[in-house]
XYZ file of N, CA and C in Angstrom:
519
model
N 2.928 -1.793 5.908
C 2.555 -0.708 5.922
C 3.310 0.387 5.409
N 4.701 -0.321 5.579
C 5.527 0.668 4.041
C 4.472 0.647 3.046
N 3.387 -0.449 3.156
C 2.744 -0.090 1.543
C 1.688 0.848 1.536
N 0.986 0.846 2.679
C -0.143 1.917 3.223
C 0.428 3.174 2.632
N 1.942 3.226 3.428
C 2.750 4.613 3.673
C 2.685 4.884 1.966
N 3.189 4.132 1.166
C 4.262 4.668 0.055
C 2.503 5.241 -1.223
N 1.015 4.096 -0.628
C 0.005 4.486 -1.099
C -0.547 6.070 -0.750
N -0.326 5.616 0.361
C -1.375 7.286 0.953
C -0.230 8.420 -0.190
N 1.188 8.681 -0.285
C 1.847 9.466 -0.141
C 1.663 9.455 -2.727
N 1.077 8.067 -3.093
C 0.591 8.230 -4.675
C -0.874 9.093 -4.429
N -1.902 8.177 -3.433
C -2.742 9.363 -3.807
C -2.839 10.902 -4.022
N -2.136 11.245 -2.797
C -2.030 13.044 -2.365
C -1.108 13.451 -3.478
N -0.796 12.639 -4.396
C 0.029 13.427 -5.307
C -1.090 13.789 -6.271
N -2.222 12.594 -6.665
C -2.957 13.125 -7.635
C -3.863 13.716 -6.706
N -4.847 13.999 -5.831
C -5.593 14.774 -4.700
C -5.213 15.576 -5.087
N -3.522 15.908 -4.573
C -3.071 17.785 -4.660
C -3.310 18.853 -6.086
N -2.858 17.299 -6.675
C -2.639 17.580 -8.629
C -4.347 18.395 -9.189
N -5.416 17.615 -8.794
C -6.883 17.617 -9.495
C -7.320 18.571 -8.462
N -7.107 18.578 -7.123
C -7.871 20.001 -6.441
C -7.126 21.543 -6.614
N -5.932 21.547 -6.650
C -5.311 22.451 -7.171
C -5.435 23.301 -8.566
N -5.566 22.127 -9.481
C -5.883 22.749 -11.008
C -7.458 23.242 -10.909
N -8.723 22.327 -10.457
C -10.197 22.158 -10.512
C -10.070 23.500 -9.603
N -10.134 23.405 -8.788
C -9.766 24.980 -7.689
C -9.664 26.490 -8.789
N -8.202 26.550 -8.863
C -8.308 27.521 -9.638
C -9.025 27.695 -10.740
N -9.111 26.287 -11.579
C -10.592 26.033 -12.956
C -11.270 26.876 -12.454
N -12.013 26.850 -10.988
C -13.763 26.940 -11.088
C -13.734 28.673 -10.557
N -12.955 28.788 -9.286
C -12.906 29.871 -9.288
C -11.865 31.461 -9.898
N -11.480 30.853 -11.186
C -10.897 32.193 -12.578
C -12.040 32.984 -12.576
N -13.461 32.649 -13.139
C -13.686 32.873 -13.200
C -14.136 34.646 -12.925
N -14.463 34.148 -10.878
C -14.867 35.560 -10.688
C -13.410 36.671 -10.117
N -12.091 35.921 -10.598
C -11.302 36.959 -9.934
C -10.477 37.348 -12.265
N -10.417 37.063 -13.054
C -9.604 36.947 -14.326
C -11.473 37.850 -14.771
N -11.238 38.862 -15.499
C -12.004 40.188 -16.054
C -12.020 39.913 -17.358
N -12.817 39.869 -18.244
C -12.379 39.457 -19.820
C -13.010 40.781 -20.258
N -12.435 41.735 -20.863
C -13.095 43.177 -21.593
C -13.712 42.863 -23.029
N -14.810 43.100 -23.358
C -14.480 42.840 -25.149
C -15.630 44.425 -25.576
N -15.465 44.103 -27.373
C -15.470 45.163 -27.900
C -17.069 45.316 -28.322
N -17.627 45.623 -28.451
C -19.356 46.290 -29.603
C -18.597 44.805 -30.139
N -18.045 44.814 -30.698
C -18.131 43.535 -31.977
C -17.713 41.934 -31.612
N -17.828 42.363 -30.936
C -16.625 40.924 -29.741
C -15.400 40.277 -29.613
N -14.494 41.476 -29.823
C -13.238 40.886 -29.925
C -12.362 41.050 -28.491
N -11.911 40.489 -28.360
C -11.657 40.609 -27.188
C -10.175 41.876 -27.123
N -10.157 42.715 -26.508
C -9.777 43.567 -25.933
C -8.844 43.592 -24.801
N -8.971 43.142 -23.944
C -8.228 42.862 -22.390
C -8.396 42.049 -21.466
N -7.286 41.716 -20.953
C -7.519 40.284 -20.160
C -7.197 41.290 -18.433
N -7.412 41.785 -17.351
C -7.299 41.985 -15.993
C -7.690 40.766 -15.068
N -6.168 40.783 -14.553
C -6.771 39.920 -12.602
C -7.224 40.620 -11.952
N -8.437 40.143 -11.312
C -8.301 41.272 -9.659
C -8.388 40.067 -8.479
N -7.384 39.910 -8.117
C -6.771 39.819 -7.075
C -6.649 40.443 -5.802
N -7.006 41.037 -4.474
C -6.082 41.638 -3.495
C -5.209 41.144 -2.652
N -4.449 41.477 -2.552
C -3.280 40.752 -1.884
C -3.418 39.748 -0.681
N -4.535 40.243 0.223
C -5.119 39.892 0.902
C -6.041 38.624 0.900
N -6.592 39.186 0.514
C -7.242 37.387 -0.101
C -7.000 36.489 -1.169
N -5.392 36.683 -1.596
C -4.545 36.029 -2.970
C -4.592 34.131 -2.184
N -3.935 34.502 -0.586
C -4.053 33.486 0.423
C -4.741 33.246 1.394
N -5.141 32.590 1.840
C -5.769 32.480 2.880
C -5.968 30.496 3.635
N -5.493 30.703 5.110
C -6.079 28.980 5.117
C -7.177 28.128 4.713
N -8.551 29.723 4.640
C -9.928 29.185 3.571
C -9.282 28.190 2.970
N -8.796 29.086 1.952
C -8.434 28.849 0.287
C -8.230 27.213 0.508
N -6.793 26.752 1.574
C -5.988 25.895 1.843
C -7.102 24.608 1.755
N -8.258 25.109 2.617
C -9.058 24.060 3.076
C -10.335 23.508 1.824
N -10.962 24.763 1.560
C -11.551 24.771 -0.048
C -10.795 24.050 -0.804
N -9.939 23.928 -0.843
C -9.094 23.424 -2.327
C -8.920 21.468 -1.590
N -8.339 21.508 -0.484
C -8.645 19.972 -0.008
C -9.711 19.558 -0.024
N -11.174 19.936 0.790
C -12.333 19.364 0.492
C -12.850 19.665 -0.984
N -12.329 19.975 -1.551
C -12.949 20.256 -3.740
C -12.580 18.732 -3.868
N -11.201 17.970 -3.660
C -10.521 17.314 -4.696
C -10.864 15.812 -3.534
N -10.735 15.983 -1.874
C -11.322 14.598 -0.869
C -12.420 14.274 -1.331
N -13.632 14.681 -1.383
C -14.995 14.830 -1.665
C -14.829 14.106 -3.330
N -14.082 14.441 -4.085
C -14.338 13.607 -5.138
C -13.848 12.458 -5.111
N -12.696 12.183 -4.273
C -11.888 10.841 -4.377
C -13.349 9.627 -3.627
N -14.339 10.582 -2.903
C -15.141 9.476 -2.758
C -16.330 9.087 -3.241
N -16.161 10.111 -4.731
C -17.415 10.174 -5.757
C -18.533 11.180 -5.465
N -18.279 12.218 -4.755
C -19.160 12.669 -4.301
C -19.345 13.929 -5.687
N -19.656 13.736 -7.096
C -19.904 14.908 -7.519
C -20.632 15.950 -7.995
N -20.653 16.488 -7.375
C -22.110 17.905 -7.384
C -21.515 18.659 -8.614
N -22.763 18.747 -9.076
C -22.779 20.252 -10.445
C -21.994 21.296 -10.053
N -21.110 21.266 -11.192
C -20.557 22.444 -11.072
C -21.552 23.884 -11.849
N -20.910 24.611 -11.033
C -22.309 25.748 -11.247
C -21.296 26.924 -12.171
N -21.655 27.193 -13.446
C -20.951 27.806 -13.717
C -21.101 27.178 -15.075
N -21.039 28.531 -16.165
C -21.057 28.051 -17.945
C -19.776 28.099 -19.010
N -19.226 28.440 -17.719
C -18.063 28.534 -18.795
C -17.084 27.571 -19.422
N -15.862 27.611 -19.849
C -15.728 26.680 -20.482
C -14.859 26.568 -19.032
N -14.569 27.122 -18.314
C -13.493 26.971 -16.977
C -14.102 25.754 -16.023
N -15.584 25.852 -15.555
C -16.505 25.395 -15.077
C -16.036 23.755 -16.313
N -16.382 23.895 -17.280
C -16.963 22.859 -17.759
C -15.654 21.907 -18.027
N -13.910 22.182 -18.312
C -13.226 21.546 -17.940
C -12.745 21.104 -15.944
N -12.972 22.144 -15.657
C -13.150 21.638 -14.059
C -13.551 19.895 -14.335
N -15.062 20.116 -14.751
C -15.865 19.324 -14.692
C -15.301 17.738 -14.892
N -14.813 17.859 -16.388
C -14.030 17.065 -16.904
C -12.655 16.555 -16.111
N -12.229 17.103 -16.111
C -11.131 16.557 -14.624
C -11.641 15.909 -13.506
N -12.510 16.474 -13.280
C -13.137 15.190 -11.950
C -13.467 14.216 -12.091
N -14.653 14.174 -13.727
C -14.726 12.876 -13.881
C -13.847 12.040 -14.186
N -12.633 12.304 -14.687
C -11.255 12.046 -15.042
C -10.446 11.258 -14.008
N -10.876 12.006 -12.539
C -9.998 12.072 -11.707
C -10.571 11.582 -10.351
N -11.926 11.137 -10.347
C -13.041 9.859 -10.264
C -12.308 9.040 -10.692
N -12.440 8.663 -11.741
C -12.362 7.335 -12.339
C -10.953 6.313 -12.277
N -9.439 7.599 -12.870
C -8.132 7.223 -11.623
C -8.428 6.935 -10.740
N -8.984 7.745 -9.423
C -8.724 7.023 -7.659
C -10.117 5.560 -7.975
N -10.842 5.838 -8.400
C -11.601 4.798 -8.385
C -10.786 3.074 -8.598
N -10.725 3.660 -9.882
C -10.554 2.439 -10.429
C -8.563 2.010 -10.427
N -8.119 2.805 -11.117
C -6.549 2.856 -11.347
C -5.996 2.700 -9.941
N -6.235 3.362 -9.099
C -5.841 3.558 -7.491
C -6.091 2.979 -6.735
N -6.823 2.440 -6.548
C -7.419 1.210 -5.981
C -6.453 -0.256 -6.689
N -6.320 -0.441 -7.786
C -5.891 -1.375 -8.182
C -3.979 -1.539 -7.472
N -3.768 0.119 -7.591
C -2.686 -0.756 -7.281
C -2.346 -0.711 -5.785
N -3.161 -0.280 -4.859
C -3.292 -0.765 -3.994
C -3.310 -2.285 -3.573
N -4.621 -2.780 -4.406
C -4.542 -4.231 -4.326
C -3.307 -4.936 -4.728
N -2.608 -4.582 -5.453
C -1.156 -5.102 -6.170
C 0.353 -4.564 -4.912
N -0.267 -3.846 -3.939
C 0.639 -3.458 -3.234
C 0.772 -4.610 -2.187
N -0.941 -4.613 -1.680
C -0.880 -5.610 -0.059
C -0.544 -7.148 -1.279
N -0.909 -7.156 -1.945
C -0.786 -8.545 -2.875
C 0.461 -8.652 -2.325
N 1.909 -8.411 -2.562
C 3.325 -8.186 -2.827
C 3.244 -8.628 -1.149
N 2.914 -7.646 -0.706
C 2.840 -7.777 1.046
C 2.823 -9.291 1.696
N 1.401 -9.458 1.115
C 0.833 -11.197 1.804
C 1.453 -12.112 0.939
N 2.078 -12.175 -0.349
C 3.484 -12.919 -0.805
C 4.463 -13.328 0.464
N 5.223 -12.536 0.431
C 5.955 -12.053 1.727
C 5.555 -12.681 2.917
N 4.570 -12.606 3.363
C 4.331 -12.821 4.327
C 4.215 -14.599 4.223
N 3.491 -14.581 4.122
C 3.348 -16.173 3.434
C 4.450 -16.910 3.111
N 5.692 -16.491 2.200
C 6.241 -17.254 2.271
C 7.820 -17.006 3.450
N 7.282 -16.177 4.261
C 8.399 -16.263 5.447
C 7.318 -17.925 5.972
N 5.782 -17.514 7.168
C 5.436 -17.762 7.086
C 5.285 -19.490 6.824
N 5.892 -20.345 5.491
C 5.905 -21.134 5.097
C 6.666 -21.524 5.248
N 8.432 -20.717 5.132
C 9.425 -20.998 5.632
C 10.041 -21.736 7.279
N 8.607 -20.789 7.663
C 9.166 -20.934 9.960
C 8.368 -22.005 9.753
N 7.244 -22.800 8.985
C 6.469 -23.660 8.865
C 7.306 -24.848 8.636
N 8.201 -24.685 7.801
C 9.215 -25.765 7.753
C 10.851 -26.444 8.467
N 10.898 -24.409 8.862
C 11.944 -24.795 10.466
C 11.307 -26.172 11.495
N 9.992 -25.268 11.924
C 9.598 -25.871 12.558
C 9.381 -27.271 12.616
N 8.718 -27.558 11.835
C 8.673 -28.863 11.014
C 10.127 -29.970 11.355
N 10.653 -29.383 10.772
C 12.332 -30.228 11.230
C 12.283 -30.190 12.333
N 12.303 -29.067 13.469
C 12.702 -29.144 14.707
C 11.930 -30.742 15.464
N 10.187 -30.671 15.297
C 9.691 -31.231 15.416
C 10.160 -32.849 15.654
N 10.261 -32.790 14.243
C 10.446 -34.559 13.493
C 12.076 -35.139 13.928
N 13.027 -33.677 14.784
C 14.240 -34.013 15.047
C 14.541 -34.861 16.146
N 13.106 -33.221 17.137
C 13.028 -34.146 18.493
C 12.407 -35.066 18.680
N 11.152 -35.692 17.870
C 10.437 -37.097 18.287
C 11.944 -38.427 17.114
N 12.692 -37.969 16.933
C 13.809 -39.248 16.275
C 14.727 -39.554 16.997
N 14.939 -38.303 18.201
C 15.555 -38.725 18.994
C 15.084 -40.007 20.149
N 14.101 -39.576 20.836
C 13.355 -39.508 21.942
C 12.505 -41.532 21.672
N 12.596 -41.589 22.767
C 11.804 -43.793 23.294
C 10.890 -43.169 22.664
N 10.529 -44.195 21.798
C 9.386 -44.996 21.469
C 8.488 -45.505 22.655
N 8.825 -45.980 23.089
C 8.158 -45.688 24.498
C 8.515 -45.030 25.757
N 6.829 -45.132 26.648
C 6.785 -43.989 27.633
C 7.403 -44.465 28.554
N 7.876 -43.175 29.322
C 8.667 -43.038 30.229
C 8.882 -43.798 31.468
N 8.134 -44.462 31.992
C 8.173 -45.928 33.154
C 9.710 -46.535 32.307
N 8.896 -47.049 30.888
C 8.990 -48.083 30.106
C 10.928 -47.760 29.089
N 10.894 -46.106 29.172
C 11.940 -46.107 28.493
C 13.110 -46.171 29.080
N 13.481 -46.607 30.191
C 14.441 -46.923 30.034
C 15.305 -48.037 29.995
N 14.357 -48.594 29.658
C 14.674 -51.431 29.081
C 14.734 -49.923 27.924
N 14.627 -48.932 27.010
C 14.746 -48.758 26.011
C 15.904 -48.147 25.322
N 16.325 -47.162 26.764
C 17.470 -46.800 26.709
C 18.684 -48.118 27.241
N 18.507 -48.539 27.797
C 19.322 -49.091 28.187
C 19.811 -50.440 26.680
N 18.735 -50.815 26.180
C 19.104 -51.798 25.210
C 20.291 -50.892 24.209
N 19.807 -49.902 23.757
C 20.557 -48.580 23.126
C 21.970 -48.809 23.734
N 22.146 -48.803 25.029
C 23.566 -48.332 25.258
C 24.074 -49.511 25.021
N 23.237 -50.966 25.025
C 24.298 -52.074 25.076
C 25.139 -52.149 23.407
N 23.256 -50.902 22.266
C 24.088 -51.369 21.034
C 25.475 -51.175 20.478
N 24.957 -50.019 21.362
C 25.961 -48.987 21.289
C 27.822 -49.473 21.773
N 27.679 -50.062 22.688
C 28.633 -51.212 23.510
C 29.419 -52.016 22.194
N 28.377 -52.622 21.558
C 28.397 -54.116 21.135
C 29.577 -53.513 20.013
N 28.420 -52.498 19.117
C 29.326 -51.851 17.721
C 30.219 -51.329 17.940
N 30.694 -50.342 19.140
C 31.773 -49.763 19.184
C 33.026 -51.112 19.810
N 32.603 -51.870 20.017
C 33.114 -53.203 20.692
C 33.882 -54.030 20.075
N 33.312 -54.341 18.571
C 33.870 -54.801 16.688
C 33.939 -53.683 16.165
N 34.615 -52.528 16.616
C 34.604 -51.859 16.063
C 36.832 -51.147 16.915
N 36.136 -51.660 17.836
C 37.954 -52.379 18.242
C 37.976 -53.357 17.799
N 37.748 -53.832 17.497
C 38.459 -55.036 18.166
C 38.573 -55.278 16.250
N 38.222 -54.612 15.441
C 38.438 -54.753 14.060
C 39.536 -53.469 14.309
N 40.388 -52.692 14.560
C 40.590 -51.744 14.353
C 42.426 -52.613 15.096
N 42.675 -53.128 16.026
C 43.566 -54.072 16.105
C 43.773 -55.317 15.734
N 42.565 -56.041 15.842
C 42.766 -57.562 15.154
C 44.058 -57.230 13.380
N 43.538 -55.760 12.879
C 44.351 -55.923 11.949
C 46.047 -55.180 12.198
């Protein structure tokens, strides 16, 4: 889950940067007045933004809407022939390539690391459980339960014989 959160934050940084940049380029044509003289020389540039429409919730929605659909590859033709619209279209192509290729590879790499960690932990758990089962069966009787009394009786006799021999050897010297 941590990997997914990291990836979402990672893509949101790209998405916000692209959305804000592109939307400001697309809508700047309606907000900037270029004033030229008869010879084609630039005389003045004015920014016409009234304070009420400078910030609205619709603006935030439009910015997010524009960027989110580009993640899914819906690249609509941008209306306008000015350099701002052309630059926004180039940014859209670059963003779609980054979002679909690089960020998808980042997501795959992050989850690959997670899968490797889970696999390593499961392998260690499997080793421990196998050791526990082998250890448990090594201490059990090879005979089924009614006949296991005979097996335990002979084990007890062997235990006594070994310890009696050790006791005799210790006190004989």
